[in-house]
Short mmCIF file of C-alpha atoms in Angstrom, two decimals:
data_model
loop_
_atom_site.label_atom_id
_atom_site.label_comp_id
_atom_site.label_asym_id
_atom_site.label_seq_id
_atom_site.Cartn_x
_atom_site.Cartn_y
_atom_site.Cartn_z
CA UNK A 269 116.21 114.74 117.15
CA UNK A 270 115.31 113.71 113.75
CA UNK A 271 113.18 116.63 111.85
CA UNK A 272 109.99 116.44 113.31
CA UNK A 273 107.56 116.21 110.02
CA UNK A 274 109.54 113.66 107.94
CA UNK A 275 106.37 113.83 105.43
CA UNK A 276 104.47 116.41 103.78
CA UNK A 277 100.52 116.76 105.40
CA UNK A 278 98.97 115.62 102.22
CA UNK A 279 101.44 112.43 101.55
CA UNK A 280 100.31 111.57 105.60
CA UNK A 281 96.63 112.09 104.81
CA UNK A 282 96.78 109.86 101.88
CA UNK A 283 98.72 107.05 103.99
CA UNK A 284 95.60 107.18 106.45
CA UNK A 285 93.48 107.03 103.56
CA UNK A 286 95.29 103.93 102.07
CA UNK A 287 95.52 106.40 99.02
CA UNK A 288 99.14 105.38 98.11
CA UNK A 289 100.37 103.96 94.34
CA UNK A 290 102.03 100.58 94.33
CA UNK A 291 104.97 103.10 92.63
CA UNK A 292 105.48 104.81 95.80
CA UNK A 293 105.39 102.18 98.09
CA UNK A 294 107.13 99.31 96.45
CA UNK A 295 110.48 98.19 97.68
CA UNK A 296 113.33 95.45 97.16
CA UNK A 297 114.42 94.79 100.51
CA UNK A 298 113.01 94.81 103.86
CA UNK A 299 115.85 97.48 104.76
CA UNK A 300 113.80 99.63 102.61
CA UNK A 301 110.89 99.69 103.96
CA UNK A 302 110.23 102.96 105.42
CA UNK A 303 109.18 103.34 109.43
CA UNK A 304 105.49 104.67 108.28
CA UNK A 305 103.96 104.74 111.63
CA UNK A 306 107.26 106.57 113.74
CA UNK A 307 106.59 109.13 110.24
CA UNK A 308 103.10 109.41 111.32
CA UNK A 309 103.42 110.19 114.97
CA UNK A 310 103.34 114.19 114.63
CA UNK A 311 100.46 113.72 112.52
CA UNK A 312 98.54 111.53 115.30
CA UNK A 313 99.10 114.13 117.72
CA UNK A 314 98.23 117.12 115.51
CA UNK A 315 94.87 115.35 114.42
CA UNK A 316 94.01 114.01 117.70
CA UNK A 317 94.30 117.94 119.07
CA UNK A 318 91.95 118.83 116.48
CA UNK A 319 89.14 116.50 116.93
CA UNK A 320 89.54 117.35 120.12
CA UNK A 321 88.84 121.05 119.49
CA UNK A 322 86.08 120.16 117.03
CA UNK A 323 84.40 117.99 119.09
CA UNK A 324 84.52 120.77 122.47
CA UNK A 325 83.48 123.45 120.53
CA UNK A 326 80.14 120.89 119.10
CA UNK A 327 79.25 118.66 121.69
CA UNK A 328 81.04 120.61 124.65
CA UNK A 329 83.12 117.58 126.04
CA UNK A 330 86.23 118.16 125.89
CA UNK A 331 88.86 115.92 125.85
CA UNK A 332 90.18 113.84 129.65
CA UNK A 333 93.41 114.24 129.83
CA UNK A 334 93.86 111.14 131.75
CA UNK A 335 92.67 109.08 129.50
CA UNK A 336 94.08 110.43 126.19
CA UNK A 337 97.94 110.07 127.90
CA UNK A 338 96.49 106.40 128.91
CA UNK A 339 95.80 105.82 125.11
CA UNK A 340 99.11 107.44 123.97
CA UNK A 341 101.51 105.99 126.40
CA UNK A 342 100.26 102.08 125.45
CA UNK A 343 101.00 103.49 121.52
CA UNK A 344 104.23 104.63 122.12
CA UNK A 345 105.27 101.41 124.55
CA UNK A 346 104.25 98.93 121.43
CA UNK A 347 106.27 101.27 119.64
CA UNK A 348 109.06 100.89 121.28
CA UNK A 349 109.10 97.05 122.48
CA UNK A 350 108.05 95.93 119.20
CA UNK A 351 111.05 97.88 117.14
CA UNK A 352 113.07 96.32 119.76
CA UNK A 353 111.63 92.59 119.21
CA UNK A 354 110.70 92.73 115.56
CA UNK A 355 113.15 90.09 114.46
CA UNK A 356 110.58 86.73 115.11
CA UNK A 357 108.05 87.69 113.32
CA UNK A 358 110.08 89.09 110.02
CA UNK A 359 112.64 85.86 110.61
CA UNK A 360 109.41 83.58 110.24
CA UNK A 361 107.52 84.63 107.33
CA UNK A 362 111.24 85.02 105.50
CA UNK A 363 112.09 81.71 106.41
CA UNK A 364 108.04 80.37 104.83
CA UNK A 365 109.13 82.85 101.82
CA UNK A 366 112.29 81.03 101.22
CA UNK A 367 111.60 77.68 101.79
CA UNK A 368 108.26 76.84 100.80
CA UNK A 369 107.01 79.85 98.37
CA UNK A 370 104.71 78.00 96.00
CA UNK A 371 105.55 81.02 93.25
CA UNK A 372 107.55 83.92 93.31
CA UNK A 373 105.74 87.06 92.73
CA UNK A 374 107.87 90.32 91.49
CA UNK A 375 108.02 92.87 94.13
CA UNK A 376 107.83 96.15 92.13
CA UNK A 377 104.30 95.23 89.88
CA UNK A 378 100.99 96.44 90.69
CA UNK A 379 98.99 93.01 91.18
CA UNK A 380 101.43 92.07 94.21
CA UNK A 381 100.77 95.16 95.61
CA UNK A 382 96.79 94.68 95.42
CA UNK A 383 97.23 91.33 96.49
CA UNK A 384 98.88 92.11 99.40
CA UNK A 385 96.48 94.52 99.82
CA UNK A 386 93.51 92.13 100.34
CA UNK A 387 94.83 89.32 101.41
CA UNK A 388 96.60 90.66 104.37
CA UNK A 389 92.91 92.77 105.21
CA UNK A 390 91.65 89.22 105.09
CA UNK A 391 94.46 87.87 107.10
CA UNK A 392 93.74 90.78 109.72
CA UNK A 393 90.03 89.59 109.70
CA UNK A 394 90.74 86.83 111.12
CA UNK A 395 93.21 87.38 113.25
CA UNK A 396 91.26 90.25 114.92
CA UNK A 397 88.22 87.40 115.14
CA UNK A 398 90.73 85.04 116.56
CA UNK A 399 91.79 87.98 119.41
CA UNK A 400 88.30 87.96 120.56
CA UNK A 401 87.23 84.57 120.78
CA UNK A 402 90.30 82.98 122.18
CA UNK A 403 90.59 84.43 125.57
CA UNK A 404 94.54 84.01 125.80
CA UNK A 405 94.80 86.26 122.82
CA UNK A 406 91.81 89.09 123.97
CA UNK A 407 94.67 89.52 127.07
CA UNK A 408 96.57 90.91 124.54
CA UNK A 409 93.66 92.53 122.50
CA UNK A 410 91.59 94.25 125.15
CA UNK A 411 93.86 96.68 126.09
CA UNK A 412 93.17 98.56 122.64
CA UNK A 413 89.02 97.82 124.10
CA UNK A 414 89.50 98.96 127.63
CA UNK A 415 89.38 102.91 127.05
CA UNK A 416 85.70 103.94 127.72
CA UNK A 417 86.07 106.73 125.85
CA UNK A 418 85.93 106.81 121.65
CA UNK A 419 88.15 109.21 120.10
CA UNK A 420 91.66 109.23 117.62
CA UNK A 421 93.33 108.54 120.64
CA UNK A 422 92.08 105.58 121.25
CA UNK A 423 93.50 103.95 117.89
CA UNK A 424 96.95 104.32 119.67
CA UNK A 425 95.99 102.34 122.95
CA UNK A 426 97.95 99.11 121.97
CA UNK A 427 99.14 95.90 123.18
CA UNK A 428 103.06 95.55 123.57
CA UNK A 429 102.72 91.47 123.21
CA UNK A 430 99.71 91.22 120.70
CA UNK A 431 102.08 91.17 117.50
CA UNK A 432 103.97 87.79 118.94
CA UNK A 433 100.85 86.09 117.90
CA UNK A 434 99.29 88.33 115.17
CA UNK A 435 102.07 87.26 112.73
CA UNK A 436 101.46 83.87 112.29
CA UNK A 437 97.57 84.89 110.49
CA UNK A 438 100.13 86.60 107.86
CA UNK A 439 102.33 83.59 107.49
CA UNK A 440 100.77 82.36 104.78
CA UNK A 441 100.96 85.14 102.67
CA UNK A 442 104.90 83.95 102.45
CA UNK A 443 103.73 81.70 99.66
CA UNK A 444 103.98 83.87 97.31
CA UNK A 445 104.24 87.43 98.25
CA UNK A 446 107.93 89.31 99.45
CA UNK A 447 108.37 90.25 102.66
CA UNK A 448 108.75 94.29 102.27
CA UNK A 449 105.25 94.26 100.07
CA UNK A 450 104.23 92.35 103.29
CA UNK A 451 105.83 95.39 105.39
CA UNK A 452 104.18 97.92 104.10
CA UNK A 453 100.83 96.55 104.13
CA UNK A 454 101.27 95.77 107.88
CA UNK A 455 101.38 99.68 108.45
CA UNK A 456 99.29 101.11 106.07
CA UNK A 457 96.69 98.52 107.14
CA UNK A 458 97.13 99.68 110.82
CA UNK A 459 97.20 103.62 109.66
CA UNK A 460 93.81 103.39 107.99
CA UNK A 461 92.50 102.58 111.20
CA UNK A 462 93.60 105.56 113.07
CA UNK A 463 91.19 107.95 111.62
CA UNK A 464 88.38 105.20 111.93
CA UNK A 465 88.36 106.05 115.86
CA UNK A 466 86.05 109.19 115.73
CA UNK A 467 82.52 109.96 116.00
CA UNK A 468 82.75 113.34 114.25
CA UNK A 469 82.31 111.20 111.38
CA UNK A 470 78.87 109.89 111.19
CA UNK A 471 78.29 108.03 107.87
CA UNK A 472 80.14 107.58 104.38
CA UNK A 473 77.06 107.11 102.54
CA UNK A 474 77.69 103.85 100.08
CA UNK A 475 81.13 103.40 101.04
CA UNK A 476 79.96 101.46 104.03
CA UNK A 477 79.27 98.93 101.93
CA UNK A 478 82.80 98.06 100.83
CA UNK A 479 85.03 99.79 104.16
CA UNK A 480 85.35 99.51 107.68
CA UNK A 481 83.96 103.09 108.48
CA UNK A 482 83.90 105.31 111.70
CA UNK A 483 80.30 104.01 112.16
CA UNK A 484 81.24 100.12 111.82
CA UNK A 485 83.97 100.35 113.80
CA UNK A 486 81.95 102.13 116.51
CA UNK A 487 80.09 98.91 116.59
CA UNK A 488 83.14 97.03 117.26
CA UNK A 489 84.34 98.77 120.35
CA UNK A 490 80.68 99.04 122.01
CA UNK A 491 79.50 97.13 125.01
CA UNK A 492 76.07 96.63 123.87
CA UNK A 493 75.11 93.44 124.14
CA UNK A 494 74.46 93.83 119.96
CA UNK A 495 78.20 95.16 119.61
CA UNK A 496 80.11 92.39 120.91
CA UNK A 497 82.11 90.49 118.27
CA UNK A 498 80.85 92.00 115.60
CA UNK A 499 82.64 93.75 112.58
CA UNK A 500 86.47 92.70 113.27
CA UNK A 501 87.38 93.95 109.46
CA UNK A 502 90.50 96.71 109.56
CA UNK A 503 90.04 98.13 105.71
CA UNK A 504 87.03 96.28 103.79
CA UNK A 505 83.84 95.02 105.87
CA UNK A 506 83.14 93.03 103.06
CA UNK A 507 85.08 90.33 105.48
CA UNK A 508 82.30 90.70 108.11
CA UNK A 509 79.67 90.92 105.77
CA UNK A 510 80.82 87.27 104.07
CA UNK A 511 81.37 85.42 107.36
CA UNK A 512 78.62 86.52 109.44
CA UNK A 513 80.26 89.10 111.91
CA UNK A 514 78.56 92.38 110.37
CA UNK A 515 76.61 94.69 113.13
CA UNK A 516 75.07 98.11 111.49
CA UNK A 517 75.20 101.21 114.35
CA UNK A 518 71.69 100.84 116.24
CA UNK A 519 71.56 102.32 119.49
CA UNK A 520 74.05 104.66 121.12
CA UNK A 521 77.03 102.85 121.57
CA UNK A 522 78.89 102.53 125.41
CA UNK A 523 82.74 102.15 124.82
CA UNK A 524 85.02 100.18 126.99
CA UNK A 525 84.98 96.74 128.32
CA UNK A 526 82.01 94.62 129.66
CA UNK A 527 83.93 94.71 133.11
CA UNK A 528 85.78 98.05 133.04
CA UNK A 529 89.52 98.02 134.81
CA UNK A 530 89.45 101.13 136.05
CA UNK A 531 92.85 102.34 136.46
CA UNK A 532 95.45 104.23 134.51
CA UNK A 533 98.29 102.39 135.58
CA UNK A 534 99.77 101.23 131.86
CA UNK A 535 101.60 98.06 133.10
CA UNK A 536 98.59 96.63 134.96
CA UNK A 537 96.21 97.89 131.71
CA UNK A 538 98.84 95.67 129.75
CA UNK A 539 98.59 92.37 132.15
CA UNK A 540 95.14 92.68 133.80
CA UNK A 541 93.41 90.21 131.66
CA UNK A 542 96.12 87.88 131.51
CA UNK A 543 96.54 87.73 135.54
CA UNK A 544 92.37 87.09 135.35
CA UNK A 545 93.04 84.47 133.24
CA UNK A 546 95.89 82.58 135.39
CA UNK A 547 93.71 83.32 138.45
CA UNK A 548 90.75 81.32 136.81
CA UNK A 549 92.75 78.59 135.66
CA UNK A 550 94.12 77.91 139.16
CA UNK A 551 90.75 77.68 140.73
CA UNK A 552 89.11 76.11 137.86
CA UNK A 553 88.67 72.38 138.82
CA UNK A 554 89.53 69.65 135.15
CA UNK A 555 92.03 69.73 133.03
CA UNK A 556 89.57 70.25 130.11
CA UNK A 557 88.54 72.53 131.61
CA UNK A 558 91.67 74.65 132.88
CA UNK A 559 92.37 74.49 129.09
CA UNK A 560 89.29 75.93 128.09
CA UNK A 561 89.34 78.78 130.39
CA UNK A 562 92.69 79.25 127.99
CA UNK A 563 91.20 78.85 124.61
CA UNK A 564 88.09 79.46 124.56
CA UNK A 565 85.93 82.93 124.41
CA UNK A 566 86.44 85.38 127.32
CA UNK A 567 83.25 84.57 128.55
CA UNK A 568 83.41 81.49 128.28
CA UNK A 569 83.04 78.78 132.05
CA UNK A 570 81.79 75.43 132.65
CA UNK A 571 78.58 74.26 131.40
CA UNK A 572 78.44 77.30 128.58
CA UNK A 573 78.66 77.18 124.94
CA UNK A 574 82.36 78.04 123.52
CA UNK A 575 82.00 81.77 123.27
CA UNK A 576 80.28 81.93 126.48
CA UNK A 577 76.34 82.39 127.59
CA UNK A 578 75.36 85.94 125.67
CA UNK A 579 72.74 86.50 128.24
CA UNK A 580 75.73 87.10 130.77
CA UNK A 581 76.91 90.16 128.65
CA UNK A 582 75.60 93.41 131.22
CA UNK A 583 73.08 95.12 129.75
CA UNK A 584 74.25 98.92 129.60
CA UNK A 585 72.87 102.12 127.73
CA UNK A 586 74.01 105.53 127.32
CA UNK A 587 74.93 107.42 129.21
CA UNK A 588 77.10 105.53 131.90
CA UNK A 589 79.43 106.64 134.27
CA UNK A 590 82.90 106.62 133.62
CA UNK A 591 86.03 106.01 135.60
CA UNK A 592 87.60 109.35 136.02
CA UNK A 593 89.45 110.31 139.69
CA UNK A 594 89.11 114.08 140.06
CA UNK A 595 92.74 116.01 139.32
CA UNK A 596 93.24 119.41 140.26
CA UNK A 597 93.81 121.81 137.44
CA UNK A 598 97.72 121.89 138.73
CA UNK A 599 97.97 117.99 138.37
CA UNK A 600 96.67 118.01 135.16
CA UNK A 601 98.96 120.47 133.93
CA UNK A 602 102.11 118.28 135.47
CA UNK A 603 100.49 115.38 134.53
CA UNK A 604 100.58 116.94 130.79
CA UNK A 605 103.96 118.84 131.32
CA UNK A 606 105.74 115.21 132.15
CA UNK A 607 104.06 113.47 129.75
CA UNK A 608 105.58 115.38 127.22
CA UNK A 609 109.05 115.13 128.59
CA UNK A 610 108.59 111.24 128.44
CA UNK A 611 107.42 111.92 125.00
CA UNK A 612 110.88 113.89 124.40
CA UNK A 613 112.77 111.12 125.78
CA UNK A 614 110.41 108.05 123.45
CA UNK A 615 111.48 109.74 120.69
CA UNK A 616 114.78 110.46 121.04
CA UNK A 617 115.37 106.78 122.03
CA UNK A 618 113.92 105.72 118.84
CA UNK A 619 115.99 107.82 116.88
CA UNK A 620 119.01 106.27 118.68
CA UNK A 621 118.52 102.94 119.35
CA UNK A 622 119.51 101.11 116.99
CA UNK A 623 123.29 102.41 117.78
CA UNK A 624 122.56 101.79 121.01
CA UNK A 625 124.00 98.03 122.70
CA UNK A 626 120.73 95.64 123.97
CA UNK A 627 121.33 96.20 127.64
CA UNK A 628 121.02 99.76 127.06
CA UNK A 629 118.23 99.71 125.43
CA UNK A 630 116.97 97.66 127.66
CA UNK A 631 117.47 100.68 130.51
CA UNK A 632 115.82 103.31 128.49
CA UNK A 633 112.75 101.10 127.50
CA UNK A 634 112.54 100.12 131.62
CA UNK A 635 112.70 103.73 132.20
CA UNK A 636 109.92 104.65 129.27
CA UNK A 637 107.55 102.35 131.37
CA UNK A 638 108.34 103.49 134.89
CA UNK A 639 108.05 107.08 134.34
CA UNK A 640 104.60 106.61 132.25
CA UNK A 641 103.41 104.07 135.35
CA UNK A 642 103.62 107.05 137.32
CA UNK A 643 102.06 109.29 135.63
CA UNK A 644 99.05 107.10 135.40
CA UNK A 645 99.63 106.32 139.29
CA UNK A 646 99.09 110.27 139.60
CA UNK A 647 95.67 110.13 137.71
CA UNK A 648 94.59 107.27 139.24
CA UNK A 649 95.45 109.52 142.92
CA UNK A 650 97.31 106.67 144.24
CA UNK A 651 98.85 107.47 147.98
CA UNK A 652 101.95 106.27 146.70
CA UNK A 653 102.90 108.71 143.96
CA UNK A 654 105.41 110.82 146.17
CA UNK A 655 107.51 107.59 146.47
CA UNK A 656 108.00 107.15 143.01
CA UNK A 657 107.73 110.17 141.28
CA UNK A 658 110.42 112.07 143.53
CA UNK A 659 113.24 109.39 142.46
CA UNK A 660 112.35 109.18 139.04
CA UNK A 661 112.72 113.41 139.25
CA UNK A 662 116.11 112.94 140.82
CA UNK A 663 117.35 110.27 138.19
CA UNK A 664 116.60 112.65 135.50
CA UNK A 665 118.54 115.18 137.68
CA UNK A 666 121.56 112.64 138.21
CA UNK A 667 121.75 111.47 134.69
CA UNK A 668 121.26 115.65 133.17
CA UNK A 669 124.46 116.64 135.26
CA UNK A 670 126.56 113.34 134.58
CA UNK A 671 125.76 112.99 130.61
CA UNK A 672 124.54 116.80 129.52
CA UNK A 673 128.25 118.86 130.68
CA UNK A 674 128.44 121.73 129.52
CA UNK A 675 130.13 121.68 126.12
CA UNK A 676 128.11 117.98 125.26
CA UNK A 677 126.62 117.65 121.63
CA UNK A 678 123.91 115.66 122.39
CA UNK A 679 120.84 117.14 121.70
CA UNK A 680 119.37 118.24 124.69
CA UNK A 681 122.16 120.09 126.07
CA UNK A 682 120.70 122.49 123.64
CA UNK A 683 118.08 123.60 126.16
CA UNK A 684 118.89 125.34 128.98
CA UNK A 685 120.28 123.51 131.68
CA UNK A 686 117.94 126.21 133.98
CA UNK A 687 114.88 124.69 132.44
CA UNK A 688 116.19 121.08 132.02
CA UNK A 689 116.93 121.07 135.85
CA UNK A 690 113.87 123.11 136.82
CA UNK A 691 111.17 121.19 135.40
CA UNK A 692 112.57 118.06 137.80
CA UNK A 693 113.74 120.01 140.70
CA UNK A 694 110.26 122.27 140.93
CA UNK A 695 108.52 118.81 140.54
CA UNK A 696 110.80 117.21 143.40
CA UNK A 697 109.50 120.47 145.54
CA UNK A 698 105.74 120.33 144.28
CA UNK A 699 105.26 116.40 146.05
CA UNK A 700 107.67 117.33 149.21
CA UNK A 701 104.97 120.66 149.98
CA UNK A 702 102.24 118.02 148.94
CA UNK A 703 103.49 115.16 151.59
CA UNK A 704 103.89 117.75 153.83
CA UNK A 705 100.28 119.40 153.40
CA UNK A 706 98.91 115.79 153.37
CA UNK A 707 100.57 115.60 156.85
CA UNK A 708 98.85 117.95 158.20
CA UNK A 709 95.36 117.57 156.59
CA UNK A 710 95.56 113.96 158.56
CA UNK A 711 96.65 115.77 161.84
CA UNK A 712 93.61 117.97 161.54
CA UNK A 713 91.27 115.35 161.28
#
């Protein structure tokens, strides 16, 4: 694999800041353009660990494994799908940028950079309004919403279809500002938000006036009835604070969605929404109204204003219950020990695939999804897991002893073949003694 810290620890602490110089950042071509957020992935896992620590040691919660790997897994699946599918989204705004530019703006000065800046935070604004009141885009959105937990993790719990319709709020930007200044924006916009996902952080005094802040965004992913649709700004609230969507931290907030899903299956997390929303529109009577159920608010049904009624919103208050199956201290530990194997293999696929042809690719991201769908089918204690964990063991097994021969220079032959093998075989064992165990428990009874 590629060296693991690409970037110093204070470069990476001023890219979540949005402390970067138009000098460092600037660049000709798209080509350019550095992968900012792949850089930043040991950084998210090194400062997600340590808030996690901080916050045990304080409040004495520590950190559910379950639904951290939930979080992590959607981050690294938009990761992956979306370097594989970036080519609409860059081929549009190019095409705006080439065609209808109203001036031409140089790439390398200072006030393009700013520019960008703001007007793509503004551009963000409204997208991230649009994502909530438009209920075919919140099917994309509310995956980021549906963790009922609040932590750096969460800023990683991410759509893998949400950026086929995000792009067009940026299109016109392509009047007048070049497509890498554009780029980079689009990342360091998204990186200032990772830290925002904490409550270690309780107030920045005055600079809550001007940013979107740990305590704003808190706001944002609450359930209170006085946190829905409010502050939808990703660097400056100043955008909330103009239009009307500004909500200061009252209460004690409840995270998650108003109708929790309740599952840590990743595919179904990704779809849930969407498959509400066909369901409705089939047994919603009008063709007004079938397209309503389609673009208008989430909440939104017959006889209700656009956004829906608010009095329908559940009234919750801290503390609630959360969803979280019991593991035993072994399945968390396997859960955790493949999750990091799949983490391995994520990375080393993003490392290689662009040699790689599209039907491979393809494979790799199909296997990506099916091994993390069963590790969330094993923390959601789903009967099933036996019958689709012990094949996905053995195709690791298969594929080790057909690609990684001795004398291979790919890079994991470089660990032991004893622990390569072991890890799947020793898993393959741990579910046939748990079927069999199972057996007999339901014998018993």
């Amino acid at each position: 694999m590629k060296e693991v810290f690409q970037v110093d620890p204070v470069t990476q602490l001023r890219r979540f800041a949005y402390l970067i110089s138009p000098n460092e950042s600037s660049f000709e071509t798209a080509e350019e353009v550095p992968d900012y957020l792949v850089e930043a992935v040991p950084y998210f896992v090194i400062t997600i660990l340590l808030e996690a620590i901080i916050i045990g040691i304080r409040d004495k919660k520590w950190l559910r494994i379950n639904d951290a790997i939930s979080s992590t897994s959607a981050g690294l699946l938009m990761t992956m799908i979306k370097g594989l599918f970036r080519g609409l989204e860059v081929f549009a705004y190019s095409w705006v940028y080439e065609n209808c530019r109203i001036v031409e703006l140089p790439w390398n000065s200072a006030w393009t950079w700013f520019l960008c800046m703001v007007t793509f935070d503004c551009g963000y604004y409204w997208f991230h309004r649009a994502a909530h009141e438009v209920n075919i885009l919140w099917s994309a959105h509310q995956v980021h919403h549906s963790s009922e937990e609040y932590n750096l993790s969460t800023a990683l719990r991410q759509s893998i279809y949400q950026h086929y319709t995000s792009w067009v709020f940026y299109l016109p930007m392509a009047l007048a500002i070049p497509l890498p200044v554009m780029l980079v924006h689009g990342q360091f916009n998204l990186l200032y938000q990772f830290w925002i996902h904490t409550e270690i952080v309780t107030s920045l005094g005055p600079l809550e006036y001007i940013l979107n802040t740990p305590s704003h965004h808190r706001v944002h992913h609450g359930r209170n009835p006085y946190c829905i649709d409010k502050n939808y700004a990703g660097t400056f609230i100043i955008w909330d604070r103009m239009f009307g969507t500004f909500q200061a931290e009252e209460e004690k907030v409840v995270y998650g969605l108003t109708h929790p899903i309740n599952s840590w299956n990743p595919v179904w997390i990704q779809v849930c929404h969407l498959h509400h929303i066909m369901k409705t529109v089939w047994t919603t009577s009008g063709f007004k109204n079938k397209l309503s159920v389609i673009f208008n608010g989430p909440g939104w049904m017959p006889g209700t204003p656009r956004l829906g009624n608010p009095e329908d919103i559940p009234k919750v208050s801290a503390p609630v219950d959360v969803y979280n199956p019991s593991m035993s201290i072994p399945t968390q530990l396997y859960v955790l020990l493949h999750y990091l194997v799949n983490h391995v293999l994520f990375q080393l696929f993003m490392d290689n695939h662009q040699q790689m042809d599209y039907l491979t690719s393809l494979v790799c991201i199909i296997y990506i999804i099916y091994a993390f769908t069963c590790i969330g089918s094993i923390c959601d204690n789903k009967w099933f897991v036996p019958f689709i964990e012990i094949p996905r063991c053995l195709l690791l097994l298969w594929l080790d002893m057909v690609f990684l021969t001795e004398g291979s220079d790919h890079e994991l032959a470089s660990i032991s073949p004893s622990i390569r093998n072991g890890v799947h075989a020793g898993s393959i064992v741990y579910w046939l003694l748990s079927m069999t165990f199972s057996k007999k428990k339901l014998k018993e009874a």
